[in-house]
């Protein structure tokens, strides 16, 4: 465990994120129970602080000494995680405070989400009285990889620069799962739950200041306090991508029911996003695709895109999406076309933009094309579509991808077993790869759209 | 091998699809060569007819006797596959005809696609002279699972009811790969190439008549003969889903360059699709999603959708997409709500539509909710979102899914290792599962849209 840093100045949530010790109230030896799963994930995630399982009917859980009650813990506890029935929680915050806990994650449900607003009020009052900040209730917990603290499920351990803040535990787990699988990794994942105390904006502030986080992806159904949300966003020097549900009347109604609060008119939210340079995604996959792109692609200086492909059809599909996203697909000039024709790329290559290396493409041909185009400063960004079983792509491309000051979008499809092997190589190198030309092109268009970025926010608001 | 059926009456392409023997000209012992890969895939795909590798410098290839020339083959050959340089092909069609071949697949490139229209003309003339029908040139071959004939790559063997016709070999391989992976399988895959003889409409006709094919998915950049395309479509009693690239000016230009023919104005094509009840997809993934849905979901009688979920947020995302697709999300009436509240589903369930079983959901709860709603004839279709690690879902749902006269869309996400295991179970049972609520909801909306279906085509044109 790194020593705690006092980095989260305004919200002072160090006690939660950099907790030096955690207690799990409701820890269990029964594998199907959340109190078991969370304790296990904290241990298997490599958390280096003290872990105290609390359970009156066990002496030992997962190899750790279990304690009957919070007050039996030897020494202090920074963070308490509750996995017991909701009605029992408010009465225990005093005991947590007596152990100097300053944060609590309430996994437990049974509050406002099932109509029991009174219990939620009791919880809030108790927390305020005992100076404990709350995440939840009715949430899926917190995973903060810089502190190797996976107080959540499923277990994800891959360290990365992507932070996820979500009103849906499932959406959070889905994004983190994809990021784990593809080697992108996460800096943190927050499942907001009912947000009876800490809300989406508090965590925006946290990840805005967190050193490891470079990109923030959010799923929300509304924001708790519009003006404060806007204030906080304006100060954040990182791309923020938001998926907000409740676009249609029925969706708005369902969102209001889920969060038991006014979801907020969708068109108003859209306006705010445009004003603040927040990139709005329309689906879970798009939220992930955009976030993944921003974690590792530099910003382009202009909107000229060159597409290098082994699949003519895939190249055209990419052109459609790129043009719809206001990118330009310039034609080759005679000089560049001649140089390419004289190079060692396959004789069957269709010289143009898209440049179609055809089914004879080898990984070196992508590199050679890129280098020749770069010498002519032909484009501001590149899309490489590997549309066949082309071995060696990851190895050949890694170096140029990492050094490139221009974004290089990569798509791999139709490549059978070779593709599976190449993807694994790309993922090991944390190079983002997209499964279709359309998804890759949409990301490049988003990356180009400077409105989404802080540079724009700073220009306007600083 | 089944005995050939004279099922393709109008185009009489039995010689290709139900070939009793095939020769591979350019078969090779070198694993990286296409002539090797195709011969290997034919063998490993389980093809039961005779396979004759043709190569003047080998006696034996992949354990088969190799012949120096087509004329050296003992007996007749129905289908010849060419994997040699393009300029050599036209001169060999006479030898193929001498062996009574009636079909040829020309994998070879070097024709119109690289500007050599003269060579393509020679090929066409030679084929006409020798009464040989051509697929290609410059294509990725044919995979027809009813005859276990994978004269293509990668190797896909899973038998299914989905036929793919594609102007892009990569798009075809991508769709077939997903179908293989998810247990959906294929009836056939055609990579059209330059379409110097047989074109997209010929294969539409083939799969329109093929007994095993229930759904036809196409990727095209244009159609060769509009009126004939329309005539053939009108006679086909199966859902047809088309992805056409070239929507934007740049895309249209790239498409024209790829196919070396006028791609056709996109808005005209859109109009034709609407008129003929062809469902138009906008991305490769959507093409696959729609096709997958139509292979196994019955048509709904109305547009009322009930969403049963363990993830509140996912339910709302589904509502947005469903409403955008003109589905109705009816509210529960008091009677149904009371019955559900009195059932054995979790007490934490948020009774409504979406019905949110919350993180406490077990697979039985989905079934019980469905049965209660069905007794009240509450909906015309269902969307089940498994948004947590919920074991036993595939096993519990399989029976009701198969017997249901209403479509049941299934989505699984955020479920970690349990999800991987459940997906494998669903795939074994050929039950379509979607990775996000948005994609599942979009499929249900498409399935509902009767304009896409033959019932509509028949009404209008019969």
JSON list of C-alpha atoms in Angstrom, two decimals, chain A residues 270-397:
[
{"chain": "A", "resi": 270, "resn": "UNK", "atom": "CA", "xyz": [-27.51, 17.89, -23.37]},
{"chain": "A", "resi": 271, "resn": "UNK", "atom": "CA", "xyz": [-27.11, 21.65, -23.39]},
{"chain": "A", "resi": 272, "resn": "UNK", "atom": "CA", "xyz": [-24.97, 21.53, -20.25]},
{"chain": "A", "resi": 273, "resn": "UNK", "atom": "CA", "xyz": [-22.73, 18.87, -21.80]},
{"chain": "A", "resi": 274, "resn": "UNK", "atom": "CA", "xyz": [-22.20, 20.93, -24.91]},
{"chain": "A", "resi": 275, "resn": "UNK", "atom": "CA", "xyz": [-21.48, 24.02, -22.87]},
{"chain": "A", "resi": 276, "resn": "UNK", "atom": "CA", "xyz": [-18.98, 22.30, -20.61]},
{"chain": "A", "resi": 277, "resn": "UNK", "atom": "CA", "xyz": [-17.18, 20.19, -23.19]},
{"chain": "A", "resi": 278, "resn": "UNK", "atom": "CA", "xyz": [-18.49, 16.91, -21.80]},
{"chain": "A", "resi": 279, "resn": "UNK", "atom": "CA", "xyz": [-18.63, 14.17, -24.42]},
{"chain": "A", "resi": 280, "resn": "UNK", "atom": "CA", "xyz": [-21.98, 12.45, -24.35]},
{"chain": "A", "resi": 281, "resn": "UNK", "atom": "CA", "xyz": [-22.14, 8.75, -25.25]},
{"chain": "A", "resi": 282, "resn": "UNK", "atom": "CA", "xyz": [-25.38, 7.11, -26.33]},
{"chain": "A", "resi": 283, "resn": "UNK", "atom": "CA", "xyz": [-24.76, 3.50, -25.33]},
{"chain": "A", "resi": 284, "resn": "UNK", "atom": "CA", "xyz": [-22.70, 1.55, -22.79]},
{"chain": "A", "resi": 285, "resn": "UNK", "atom": "CA", "xyz": [-20.40, 0.39, -25.59]},
{"chain": "A", "resi": 286, "resn": "UNK", "atom": "CA", "xyz": [-19.87, 3.90, -26.88]},
{"chain": "A", "resi": 287, "resn": "UNK", "atom": "CA", "xyz": [-19.08, 5.11, -23.36]},
{"chain": "A", "resi": 288, "resn": "UNK", "atom": "CA", "xyz": [-16.43, 2.43, -23.13]},
{"chain": "A", "resi": 289, "resn": "UNK", "atom": "CA", "xyz": [-15.08, 2.98, -26.65]},
{"chain": "A", "resi": 290, "resn": "UNK", "atom": "CA", "xyz": [-14.65, 6.71, -26.12]},
{"chain": "A", "resi": 291, "resn": "UNK", "atom": "CA", "xyz": [-13.09, 6.25, -22.69]},
{"chain": "A", "resi": 292, "resn": "UNK", "atom": "CA", "xyz": [-10.69, 3.63, -24.02]},
{"chain": "A", "resi": 293, "resn": "UNK", "atom": "CA", "xyz": [-9.62, 5.92, -26.86]},
{"chain": "A", "resi": 294, "resn": "UNK", "atom": "CA", "xyz": [-8.99, 8.89, -24.61]},
{"chain": "A", "resi": 295, "resn": "UNK", "atom": "CA", "xyz": [-6.81, 6.81, -22.25]},
{"chain": "A", "resi": 296, "resn": "UNK", "atom": "CA", "xyz": [-4.15, 6.32, -24.89]},
{"chain": "A", "resi": 297, "resn": "UNK", "atom": "CA", "xyz": [-4.65, 8.32, -28.07]},
{"chain": "A", "resi": 298, "resn": "UNK", "atom": "CA", "xyz": [-3.10, 11.79, -28.41]},
{"chain": "A", "resi": 299, "resn": "UNK", "atom": "CA", "xyz": [-5.26, 14.61, -29.75]},
{"chain": "A", "resi": 300, "resn": "UNK", "atom": "CA", "xyz": [-5.05, 15.25, -33.48]},
{"chain": "A", "resi": 301, "resn": "UNK", "atom": "CA", "xyz": [-4.04, 18.65, -34.84]},
{"chain": "A", "resi": 302, "resn": "UNK", "atom": "CA", "xyz": [-6.65, 18.61, -37.58]},
{"chain": "A", "resi": 303, "resn": "UNK", "atom": "CA", "xyz": [-9.44, 16.52, -39.05]},
{"chain": "A", "resi": 304, "resn": "UNK", "atom": "CA", "xyz": [-7.63, 14.76, -41.93]},
{"chain": "A", "resi": 305, "resn": "UNK", "atom": "CA", "xyz": [-7.94, 10.98, -41.61]},
{"chain": "A", "resi": 306, "resn": "UNK", "atom": "CA", "xyz": [-6.06, 8.36, -43.59]},
{"chain": "A", "resi": 307, "resn": "UNK", "atom": "CA", "xyz": [-7.49, 4.84, -43.58]},
{"chain": "A", "resi": 308, "resn": "UNK", "atom": "CA", "xyz": [-5.11, 1.94, -44.19]},
{"chain": "A", "resi": 309, "resn": "UNK", "atom": "CA", "xyz": [-6.94, -1.36, -44.57]},
{"chain": "A", "resi": 310, "resn": "UNK", "atom": "CA", "xyz": [-6.69, -4.89, -45.91]},
{"chain": "A", "resi": 311, "resn": "UNK", "atom": "CA", "xyz": [-10.47, -4.96, -46.37]},
{"chain": "A", "resi": 312, "resn": "UNK", "atom": "CA", "xyz": [-12.01, -2.66, -48.95]},
{"chain": "A", "resi": 313, "resn": "UNK", "atom": "CA", "xyz": [-15.51, -2.98, -47.50]},
{"chain": "A", "resi": 314, "resn": "UNK", "atom": "CA", "xyz": [-14.36, -2.18, -43.97]},
{"chain": "A", "resi": 315, "resn": "UNK", "atom": "CA", "xyz": [-12.59, 0.90, -45.29]},
{"chain": "A", "resi": 316, "resn": "UNK", "atom": "CA", "xyz": [-15.80, 2.21, -46.85]},
{"chain": "A", "resi": 317, "resn": "UNK", "atom": "CA", "xyz": [-17.79, 1.55, -43.67]},
{"chain": "A", "resi": 318, "resn": "UNK", "atom": "CA", "xyz": [-15.17, 3.60, -41.81]},
{"chain": "A", "resi": 319, "resn": "UNK", "atom": "CA", "xyz": [-15.42, 6.46, -44.33]},
{"chain": "A", "resi": 320, "resn": "UNK", "atom": "CA", "xyz": [-19.18, 6.68, -43.80]},
{"chain": "A", "resi": 321, "resn": "UNK", "atom": "CA", "xyz": [-18.85, 7.01, -40.03]},
{"chain": "A", "resi": 322, "resn": "UNK", "atom": "CA", "xyz": [-15.82, 9.32, -40.19]},
{"chain": "A", "resi": 323, "resn": "UNK", "atom": "CA", "xyz": [-17.58, 11.73, -42.53]},
{"chain": "A", "resi": 324, "resn": "UNK", "atom": "CA", "xyz": [-20.70, 11.66, -40.40]},
{"chain": "A", "resi": 325, "resn": "UNK", "atom": "CA", "xyz": [-18.37, 12.63, -37.55]},
{"chain": "A", "resi": 326, "resn": "UNK", "atom": "CA", "xyz": [-17.02, 15.59, -39.56]},
{"chain": "A", "resi": 327, "resn": "UNK", "atom": "CA", "xyz": [-13.64, 14.09, -40.37]},
{"chain": "A", "resi": 328, "resn": "UNK", "atom": "CA", "xyz": [-12.10, 14.68, -43.76]},
{"chain": "A", "resi": 329, "resn": "UNK", "atom": "CA", "xyz": [-10.81, 11.83, -45.94]},
{"chain": "A", "resi": 330, "resn": "UNK", "atom": "CA", "xyz": [-8.41, 13.64, -48.28]},
{"chain": "A", "resi": 331, "resn": "UNK", "atom": "CA", "xyz": [-7.51, 12.17, -51.66]},
{"chain": "A", "resi": 332, "resn": "UNK", "atom": "CA", "xyz": [-3.88, 11.26, -52.33]},
{"chain": "A", "resi": 333, "resn": "UNK", "atom": "CA", "xyz": [-1.92, 13.72, -54.45]},
{"chain": "A", "resi": 334, "resn": "UNK", "atom": "CA", "xyz": [0.05, 12.37, -57.42]},
{"chain": "A", "resi": 335, "resn": "UNK", "atom": "CA", "xyz": [3.40, 12.58, -55.67]},
{"chain": "A", "resi": 336, "resn": "UNK", "atom": "CA", "xyz": [2.31, 10.53, -52.67]},
{"chain": "A", "resi": 337, "resn": "UNK", "atom": "CA", "xyz": [0.51, 8.01, -54.87]},
{"chain": "A", "resi": 338, "resn": "UNK", "atom": "CA", "xyz": [3.66, 7.56, -56.95]},
{"chain": "A", "resi": 339, "resn": "UNK", "atom": "CA", "xyz": [5.86, 7.08, -53.89]},
{"chain": "A", "resi": 340, "resn": "UNK", "atom": "CA", "xyz": [3.46, 4.50, -52.51]},
{"chain": "A", "resi": 341, "resn": "UNK", "atom": "CA", "xyz": [3.29, 2.69, -55.82]},
{"chain": "A", "resi": 342, "resn": "UNK", "atom": "CA", "xyz": [7.07, 2.52, -55.92]},
{"chain": "A", "resi": 343, "resn": "UNK", "atom": "CA", "xyz": [7.34, 1.18, -52.37]},
{"chain": "A", "resi": 344, "resn": "UNK", "atom": "CA", "xyz": [7.41, -2.44, -51.26]},
{"chain": "A", "resi": 345, "resn": "UNK", "atom": "CA", "xyz": [3.70, -2.66, -50.37]},
{"chain": "A", "resi": 346, "resn": "UNK", "atom": "CA", "xyz": [1.82, -5.35, -52.36]},
{"chain": "A", "resi": 347, "resn": "UNK", "atom": "CA", "xyz": [1.40, -4.75, -56.09]},
{"chain": "A", "resi": 348, "resn": "UNK", "atom": "CA", "xyz": [-2.31, -5.51, -55.63]},
{"chain": "A", "resi": 349, "resn": "UNK", "atom": "CA", "xyz": [-2.72, -2.47, -53.32]},
{"chain": "A", "resi": 350, "resn": "UNK", "atom": "CA", "xyz": [-5.49, -0.10, -54.33]},
{"chain": "A", "resi": 351, "resn": "UNK", "atom": "CA", "xyz": [-3.67, 3.21, -53.90]},
{"chain": "A", "resi": 352, "resn": "UNK", "atom": "CA", "xyz": [-6.11, 5.77, -52.51]},
{"chain": "A", "resi": 353, "resn": "UNK", "atom": "CA", "xyz": [-7.74, 6.84, -49.26]},
{"chain": "A", "resi": 354, "resn": "UNK", "atom": "CA", "xyz": [-8.81, 4.37, -47.98]},
{"chain": "A", "resi": 355, "resn": "UNK", "atom": "CA", "xyz": [-5.60, 2.66, -49.03]},
{"chain": "A", "resi": 356, "resn": "UNK", "atom": "CA", "xyz": [-6.54, -0.98, -49.56]},
{"chain": "A", "resi": 357, "resn": "UNK", "atom": "CA", "xyz": [-3.58, -3.32, -49.11]},
{"chain": "A", "resi": 358, "resn": "UNK", "atom": "CA", "xyz": [-6.00, -6.17, -50.01]},
{"chain": "A", "resi": 359, "resn": "UNK", "atom": "CA", "xyz": [-5.83, -9.71, -48.67]},
{"chain": "A", "resi": 360, "resn": "UNK", "atom": "CA", "xyz": [-2.11, -9.83, -49.46]},
{"chain": "A", "resi": 361, "resn": "UNK", "atom": "CA", "xyz": [-1.34, -7.35, -46.68]},
{"chain": "A", "resi": 362, "resn": "UNK", "atom": "CA", "xyz": [1.39, -8.10, -44.16]},
{"chain": "A", "resi": 363, "resn": "UNK", "atom": "CA", "xyz": [1.93, -6.12, -40.97]},
{"chain": "A", "resi": 364, "resn": "UNK", "atom": "CA", "xyz": [5.04, -4.43, -42.43]},
{"chain": "A", "resi": 365, "resn": "UNK", "atom": "CA", "xyz": [2.92, -2.97, -45.21]},
{"chain": "A", "resi": 366, "resn": "UNK", "atom": "CA", "xyz": [0.85, -1.00, -42.70]},
{"chain": "A", "resi": 367, "resn": "UNK", "atom": "CA", "xyz": [4.02, 0.42, -41.21]},
{"chain": "A", "resi": 368, "resn": "UNK", "atom": "CA", "xyz": [5.54, 1.31, -44.57]},
{"chain": "A", "resi": 369, "resn": "UNK", "atom": "CA", "xyz": [2.36, 3.04, -45.72]},
{"chain": "A", "resi": 370, "resn": "UNK", "atom": "CA", "xyz": [2.18, 4.98, -42.48]},
{"chain": "A", "resi": 371, "resn": "UNK", "atom": "CA", "xyz": [5.79, 6.12, -42.74]},
{"chain": "A", "resi": 372, "resn": "UNK", "atom": "CA", "xyz": [5.44, 7.28, -46.33]},
{"chain": "A", "resi": 373, "resn": "UNK", "atom": "CA", "xyz": [2.22, 9.14, -45.56]},
{"chain": "A", "resi": 374, "resn": "UNK", "atom": "CA", "xyz": [3.82, 10.71, -42.49]},
{"chain": "A", "resi": 375, "resn": "UNK", "atom": "CA", "xyz": [6.79, 11.96, -44.50]},
{"chain": "A", "resi": 376, "resn": "UNK", "atom": "CA", "xyz": [4.30, 13.82, -46.66]},
{"chain": "A", "resi": 377, "resn": "UNK", "atom": "CA", "xyz": [2.37, 14.97, -43.55]},
{"chain": "A", "resi": 378, "resn": "UNK", "atom": "CA", "xyz": [-0.68, 13.65, -45.34]},
{"chain": "A", "resi": 379, "resn": "UNK", "atom": "CA", "xyz": [-3.04, 13.19, -42.38]},
{"chain": "A", "resi": 380, "resn": "UNK", "atom": "CA", "xyz": [-3.71, 14.27, -38.80]},
{"chain": "A", "resi": 381, "resn": "UNK", "atom": "CA", "xyz": [-4.77, 10.81, -37.72]},
{"chain": "A", "resi": 382, "resn": "UNK", "atom": "CA", "xyz": [-4.73, 7.25, -38.98]},
{"chain": "A", "resi": 383, "resn": "UNK", "atom": "CA", "xyz": [-7.08, 4.30, -38.88]},
{"chain": "A", "resi": 384, "resn": "UNK", "atom": "CA", "xyz": [-5.50, 0.89, -39.42]},
{"chain": "A", "resi": 385, "resn": "UNK", "atom": "CA", "xyz": [-7.94, -1.86, -40.24]},
{"chain": "A", "resi": 386, "resn": "UNK", "atom": "CA", "xyz": [-6.60, -5.39, -40.03]},
{"chain": "A", "resi": 387, "resn": "UNK", "atom": "CA", "xyz": [-9.34, -7.29, -41.84]},
{"chain": "A", "resi": 388, "resn": "UNK", "atom": "CA", "xyz": [-7.65, -10.66, -42.28]},
{"chain": "A", "resi": 389, "resn": "UNK", "atom": "CA", "xyz": [-5.51, -13.05, -40.27]},
{"chain": "A", "resi": 390, "resn": "UNK", "atom": "CA", "xyz": [-2.41, -10.79, -40.27]},
{"chain": "A", "resi": 391, "resn": "UNK", "atom": "CA", "xyz": [0.24, -11.97, -37.81]},
{"chain": "A", "resi": 392, "resn": "UNK", "atom": "CA", "xyz": [2.82, -9.71, -36.21]},
{"chain": "A", "resi": 393, "resn": "UNK", "atom": "CA", "xyz": [0.61, -6.62, -36.24]},
{"chain": "A", "resi": 394, "resn": "UNK", "atom": "CA", "xyz": [0.87, -5.86, -32.52]},
{"chain": "A", "resi": 395, "resn": "UNK", "atom": "CA", "xyz": [4.61, -6.37, -32.40]},
{"chain": "A", "resi": 396, "resn": "UNK", "atom": "CA", "xyz": [5.25, -4.30, -35.51]},
{"chain": "A", "resi": 397, "resn": "UNK", "atom": "CA", "xyz": [2.93, -1.49, -34.54]}
]
